Amino acid sequence: MDLRHLHAFVAIVDTGGFARAAARLHVSQPALSRQVHALESELDLRLFDRRGRRVQLTGDGDDLLARARRLLADAQGFTERARALRGGETGVLRVGATPQAIETVLAPFLRVHRRRHPGVEVTLVEDGGARLPGRLERGEVQLAHMPAGDARFRARLLFPLYVLAVQPAARPGRRGAVIEIGELADTPLLLLRRDFGSRAWFDAACELAHVRPRVVLESGAPHTVIALARTGHGIAIVPSNVLLPSRGLQVVPVVHRGGPVGRWASIAWDPRRPLAPYAERFVAELVAHARRDHPGAGVTRRAPALPRPPGEA
């Protein structure tokens, strides 16, 4: 159905006649008449009774008028929505992240983002760091907060992500700014499950150092292993983007031969699926936010610098 014909129909009703409607729509009166005739032919209904110069809606025309107005309003809304999408003012953005990244990075950022961009609906998808790349590749999320370095994706660096050892503050003999992974060889360890990226980095460092970890618990919750470490049950190994209590703990980065164990965190996307303007703006603002204030900065400020992945911005 040609929307111009519906505009003609409604304009004739609103102005009270063909001549005024033609002037409003900036068309000739014969052209307006042809549009109405075309609409009546398409519907196989008479919309107007014409009595000399007077025009009156038929019963069928009166019934269809409200629907015509709704269709035109919906069409205008459709156009305005498309214009807003092109301008990056509105849209739906699916972002994948680990629970700890949601808690310590995205939650404070989204509070500010919502105020700046109320038309952008951000949907969070929670998953383990080891599974997020697969979600991104399958298109289940448009952006993923994940470790940098996956060649399949484009990414912007956010902040360095260290593997930390967490133990009671009163534990004797530990005053250094870091802990060598070899020192953990005979220590009860509280580890996160293998679907955590930080667990994979820790295991790889143990293999390089020829250390066989003495694991007393594997958990899916960083808060669980931190709570147990606080009571002296073992040393918890967690990533630096977890939320740590301010007191009662000694927290130090794990190193291997003086080099940090960890990766850079990034916000990544699949280059096969171009980002909408509102997604590009989300990335730029998240990068700025994370570099100003990121989790673990206080704990890791004296740790050896984590090298940036080559080619990453």
Coordinates of C-alpha atoms in Angstrom, one line a residue:
M1 CA 0.0 0.0 0.0
D2 CA 1.3 3.4 -0.9
L3 CA 1.6 5.6 2.1
R4 CA 1.0 8.7 0.0
H5 CA -2.6 7.4 -0.6
L6 CA -3.2 7.1 3.1
H7 CA -1.8 10.6 3.6
A8 CA -4.3 11.9 1.0
F9 CA -7.2 10.1 2.6
V10 CA -6.5 11.5 6.1
A11 CA -5.7 15.0 4.8
I12 CA -9.0 15.3 3.0
V13 CA -10.8 14.4 6.2
D14 CA -8.7 16.8 8.4
T15 CA -9.1 19.7 6.0
G16 CA -12.7 19.1 5.0
G17 CA -12.2 18.9 1.2
F18 CA -10.0 18.0 -1.8
A19 CA -8.8 21.6 -2.5
R20 CA -7.5 22.3 1.0
A21 CA -5.9 18.9 1.2
A22 CA -4.1 19.3 -2.1
A23 CA -2.7 22.7 -0.8
R24 CA -1.5 21.1 2.4
L25 CA 0.2 18.2 0.6
H26 CA 1.6 20.5 -2.2
V27 CA 0.0 18.5 -5.0
S28 CA -2.6 19.4 -7.6
Q29 CA -6.2 18.6 -7.0
P30 CA -6.4 16.1 -9.9
A31 CA -3.3 14.3 -8.6
L32 CA -4.9 14.1 -5.1
S33 CA -8.1 12.7 -6.7
R34 CA -6.1 10.0 -8.5
Q35 CA -4.5 9.0 -5.3
V36 CA -7.8 8.5 -3.5
H37 CA -9.2 6.6 -6.5
A38 CA -6.2 4.3 -6.4
L39 CA -6.7 3.7 -2.7
E40 CA -10.4 2.9 -3.2
S41 CA -9.6 0.6 -6.1
E42 CA -7.0 -1.2 -4.0
L43 CA -9.4 -1.6 -1.1
D44 CA -12.4 -2.2 -3.3
L45 CA -14.3 0.2 -1.1
R46 CA -15.8 3.7 -1.4
L47 CA -14.3 6.0 1.2
F48 CA -16.1 9.3 0.3
D49 CA -19.5 10.4 -0.8
R50 CA -19.0 13.3 -3.2
R51 CA -22.0 15.7 -3.4
G52 CA -21.0 18.7 -5.5
R53 CA -18.2 20.4 -3.6
R54 CA -19.1 18.6 -0.4
V55 CA -17.2 15.5 0.6
Q56 CA -18.4 13.2 3.3
L57 CA -16.9 9.9 4.7
T58 CA -18.8 6.8 4.0
G59 CA -19.4 4.3 6.8
D60 CA -16.5 2.2 5.5
G61 CA -14.3 5.3 5.3
D62 CA -15.2 6.2 8.8
D63 CA -14.3 2.7 10.0
L64 CA -10.9 2.8 8.3
L65 CA -9.9 6.3 9.3
A66 CA -8.5 5.5 12.8
R67 CA -6.6 2.5 11.4
A68 CA -5.1 4.8 8.7
R69 CA -4.0 7.3 11.3
R70 CA -2.3 4.4 13.3
L71 CA -0.5 3.2 10.2
L72 CA 0.8 6.6 9.4
A73 CA 1.9 7.1 13.0
D74 CA 3.7 3.7 12.9
A75 CA 5.4 4.6 9.6
Q76 CA 6.6 7.9 11.1
G77 CA 7.9 6.1 14.2
F78 CA 9.7 3.6 12.0
T79 CA 11.4 6.4 10.1
E80 CA 12.3 8.3 13.3
R81 CA 13.7 5.1 14.8
A82 CA 15.9 4.4 11.8
R83 CA 17.1 8.0 11.9
A84 CA 18.0 7.6 15.6
L85 CA 19.8 4.3 14.9
R86 CA 21.9 5.9 12.1
G87 CA 22.8 8.7 14.5
G88 CA 23.8 6.4 17.3
E89 CA 21.1 7.7 19.6
T90 CA 19.3 4.5 20.3
G91 CA 19.6 0.7 19.9
V92 CA 20.0 -2.6 21.7
L93 CA 23.6 -3.6 22.7
R94 CA 24.4 -7.1 23.9
V95 CA 27.6 -7.2 26.0
G96 CA 29.2 -10.4 27.3
A97 CA 31.3 -10.4 30.5
T98 CA 32.3 -12.5 33.5
P99 CA 30.5 -12.0 36.8
Q100 CA 33.5 -10.2 38.3
A101 CA 33.8 -7.8 35.3
I102 CA 30.1 -7.0 35.6
E103 CA 30.4 -6.3 39.3
T104 CA 33.6 -4.2 39.3
V105 CA 33.8 -2.6 35.8
L106 CA 30.5 -2.6 34.0
A107 CA 28.1 -1.9 36.9
P108 CA 29.7 1.5 37.8
F109 CA 30.2 2.4 34.1
L110 CA 26.6 1.6 33.1
R111 CA 25.2 4.0 35.7
V112 CA 27.0 6.9 33.9
H113 CA 26.3 5.4 30.4
R114 CA 22.5 5.3 31.0
R115 CA 22.4 9.0 31.9
R116 CA 24.3 9.9 28.8
H117 CA 22.5 7.6 26.4
P118 CA 19.0 6.8 27.6
G119 CA 18.0 5.5 24.2
V120 CA 20.6 2.7 24.2
E121 CA 19.4 -0.5 25.9
V122 CA 22.4 -2.5 27.2
T123 CA 21.7 -6.2 27.8
L124 CA 24.4 -8.1 29.7
V125 CA 25.2 -11.7 29.0
E126 CA 27.1 -13.4 31.9
D127 CA 29.6 -16.2 31.2
G128 CA 33.1 -17.5 32.0
G129 CA 36.1 -15.9 30.4
A130 CA 36.9 -19.1 28.5
R131 CA 33.5 -19.2 26.8
L132 CA 33.0 -15.6 25.9
P133 CA 35.1 -15.7 22.7
G134 CA 32.8 -18.4 21.4
R135 CA 29.7 -16.3 22.2
L136 CA 31.2 -13.4 20.3
E137 CA 32.1 -15.5 17.3
R138 CA 28.6 -16.9 17.1
G139 CA 27.1 -13.5 17.2
E140 CA 25.3 -14.0 20.6
V141 CA 26.9 -10.8 21.8
Q142 CA 28.1 -7.7 20.0
L143 CA 30.8 -6.9 22.4
A144 CA 32.7 -9.0 25.0
H145 CA 34.7 -7.9 28.0
M146 CA 37.5 -10.5 27.7
P147 CA 41.3 -11.0 27.7
A148 CA 43.1 -9.4 24.8
G149 CA 45.1 -11.3 22.2
D150 CA 42.5 -13.4 20.3
A151 CA 43.4 -12.8 16.6
R152 CA 39.8 -13.5 15.5
F153 CA 38.6 -10.2 16.9
R154 CA 39.2 -6.5 17.0
A155 CA 39.7 -5.0 20.4
R156 CA 40.5 -2.0 22.5
L157 CA 42.7 -2.5 25.6
L158 CA 41.1 -1.6 29.0
F159 CA 43.5 -2.4 31.8
P160 CA 46.1 -5.0 32.9
L161 CA 44.6 -8.0 34.6
Y162 CA 46.9 -9.8 37.1
V163 CA 46.7 -13.1 38.9
L164 CA 46.6 -12.4 42.6
A165 CA 47.4 -14.5 45.7
V166 CA 45.1 -13.7 48.6
Q167 CA 45.9 -14.7 52.2
P168 CA 45.3 -13.6 55.7
A169 CA 46.9 -10.3 56.6
A170 CA 48.5 -11.8 59.7
R171 CA 50.3 -14.6 57.8
P172 CA 53.9 -14.5 58.8
G173 CA 56.8 -14.3 56.4
R174 CA 55.0 -12.5 53.6
R175 CA 55.9 -8.9 53.2
G176 CA 57.0 -8.6 49.5
A177 CA 55.1 -6.7 46.8
V178 CA 54.8 -9.9 44.7
I179 CA 55.0 -13.7 45.3
E180 CA 57.0 -16.1 43.1
I181 CA 54.9 -19.0 41.8
G182 CA 57.5 -21.4 43.1
E183 CA 56.7 -20.3 46.7
L184 CA 53.2 -21.8 46.3
A185 CA 54.4 -25.3 45.6
D186 CA 53.6 -26.8 49.0
T187 CA 50.8 -24.4 50.0
P188 CA 47.1 -25.3 50.2
L189 CA 45.5 -23.4 47.3
L190 CA 41.9 -22.3 46.7
L191 CA 41.5 -22.1 42.9
L192 CA 38.7 -21.0 40.6
R193 CA 37.3 -23.5 38.1
R194 CA 38.9 -24.1 34.8
D195 CA 36.4 -22.0 32.9
F196 CA 38.0 -18.9 34.4
G197 CA 40.6 -17.3 32.2
S198 CA 42.8 -16.5 35.2
R199 CA 42.8 -20.2 36.2
A200 CA 44.2 -21.1 32.7
W201 CA 47.0 -18.4 33.1
F202 CA 47.9 -19.7 36.6
D203 CA 48.0 -23.4 35.4
A204 CA 50.2 -22.4 32.4
A205 CA 52.6 -20.5 34.8
C206 CA 52.7 -23.6 37.1
E207 CA 53.7 -25.8 34.2
L208 CA 56.4 -23.4 33.1
A209 CA 57.7 -23.3 36.7
H210 CA 57.4 -27.1 37.2
V211 CA 55.1 -26.5 40.1
R212 CA 52.3 -29.0 40.9
P213 CA 49.6 -27.1 42.8
R214 CA 48.2 -28.5 46.0
V215 CA 44.5 -27.8 45.4
V216 CA 42.2 -28.0 48.4
L217 CA 39.2 -26.4 46.6
E218 CA 38.0 -25.5 43.1
S219 CA 35.1 -23.0 43.1
G220 CA 33.0 -21.1 40.7
A221 CA 32.8 -18.1 43.0
P222 CA 35.7 -15.8 43.7
H223 CA 34.1 -14.6 46.9
T224 CA 34.0 -18.1 48.2
V225 CA 37.8 -18.7 47.9
I226 CA 38.5 -15.2 49.2
A227 CA 36.4 -15.9 52.3
L228 CA 38.2 -19.2 52.9
A229 CA 41.6 -17.5 52.5
R230 CA 40.6 -14.9 55.0
T231 CA 40.1 -17.7 57.6
G232 CA 43.4 -19.3 56.9
H233 CA 42.0 -22.3 54.9
G234 CA 44.6 -21.7 52.1
I235 CA 45.8 -19.1 49.6
A236 CA 43.2 -18.0 47.1
I237 CA 44.2 -17.4 43.5
V238 CA 42.0 -14.9 41.8
P239 CA 42.1 -12.3 39.0
S240 CA 42.6 -8.7 39.9
N241 CA 39.2 -7.6 38.7
V242 CA 37.4 -9.2 41.7
L243 CA 36.0 -7.2 44.5
L244 CA 38.3 -7.5 47.5
P245 CA 37.6 -6.6 51.1
S246 CA 39.5 -3.6 52.3
R247 CA 40.8 -5.2 55.5
G248 CA 42.0 -8.5 56.9
L249 CA 43.8 -9.7 53.7
Q250 CA 47.2 -9.6 52.2
V251 CA 46.9 -9.5 48.4
V252 CA 49.9 -9.7 46.1
P253 CA 50.4 -10.4 42.3
V254 CA 51.8 -13.8 41.3
V255 CA 55.0 -13.7 39.3
H256 CA 57.1 -16.2 37.4
R257 CA 60.8 -15.4 37.4
G258 CA 59.9 -11.8 38.2
G259 CA 57.5 -11.5 35.4
P260 CA 53.7 -10.9 36.0
V261 CA 51.2 -13.7 35.4
G262 CA 48.1 -12.2 33.7
R263 CA 46.7 -10.7 30.5
W264 CA 45.3 -7.3 29.4
A265 CA 41.5 -7.0 29.6
S266 CA 39.9 -5.7 26.5
I267 CA 36.5 -4.9 25.0
A268 CA 36.3 -7.0 21.8
W269 CA 34.1 -7.3 18.7
D270 CA 33.9 -9.5 15.6
P271 CA 35.1 -7.5 12.5
R272 CA 32.7 -9.5 10.4
R273 CA 29.8 -7.7 12.1
P274 CA 30.3 -3.9 11.9
L275 CA 29.5 -2.0 15.0
A276 CA 26.6 0.5 15.1
P277 CA 27.5 4.1 16.1
Y278 CA 26.0 3.6 19.6
A279 CA 28.3 0.5 20.1
E280 CA 31.4 2.4 18.9
R281 CA 30.5 5.2 21.4
F282 CA 30.1 2.5 24.2
V283 CA 33.5 1.1 23.4
A284 CA 35.2 4.6 23.5
E285 CA 33.6 5.6 26.7
L286 CA 34.3 2.3 28.4
V287 CA 38.0 2.5 27.5
A288 CA 38.2 6.0 29.0
H289 CA 36.4 4.9 32.1
A290 CA 38.5 1.8 32.7
R291 CA 41.8 3.6 32.2
R292 CA 40.8 6.2 34.7
D293 CA 39.6 3.8 37.3
H294 CA 40.0 0.0 37.1
P295 CA 39.8 -2.8 39.7
G296 CA 43.0 -4.0 41.3
A297 CA 44.9 -0.8 40.5
G298 CA 45.8 -0.2 44.2
V299 CA 47.0 -3.8 44.7
T300 CA 49.0 -4.0 41.5
R301 CA 50.6 -0.5 41.3
R302 CA 54.0 -1.9 42.5
A303 CA 53.8 -5.1 40.3
P304 CA 56.0 -5.5 37.2
A305 CA 54.3 -3.9 34.2
L306 CA 52.2 -6.3 32.1
P307 CA 53.3 -6.1 28.4
R308 CA 50.7 -4.9 26.0
P309 CA 49.7 -7.4 23.3
P310 CA 51.3 -6.5 20.0
G311 CA 49.1 -4.5 17.7
E312 CA 46.4 -3.7 20.3
A313 CA 45.3 -0.1 20.9

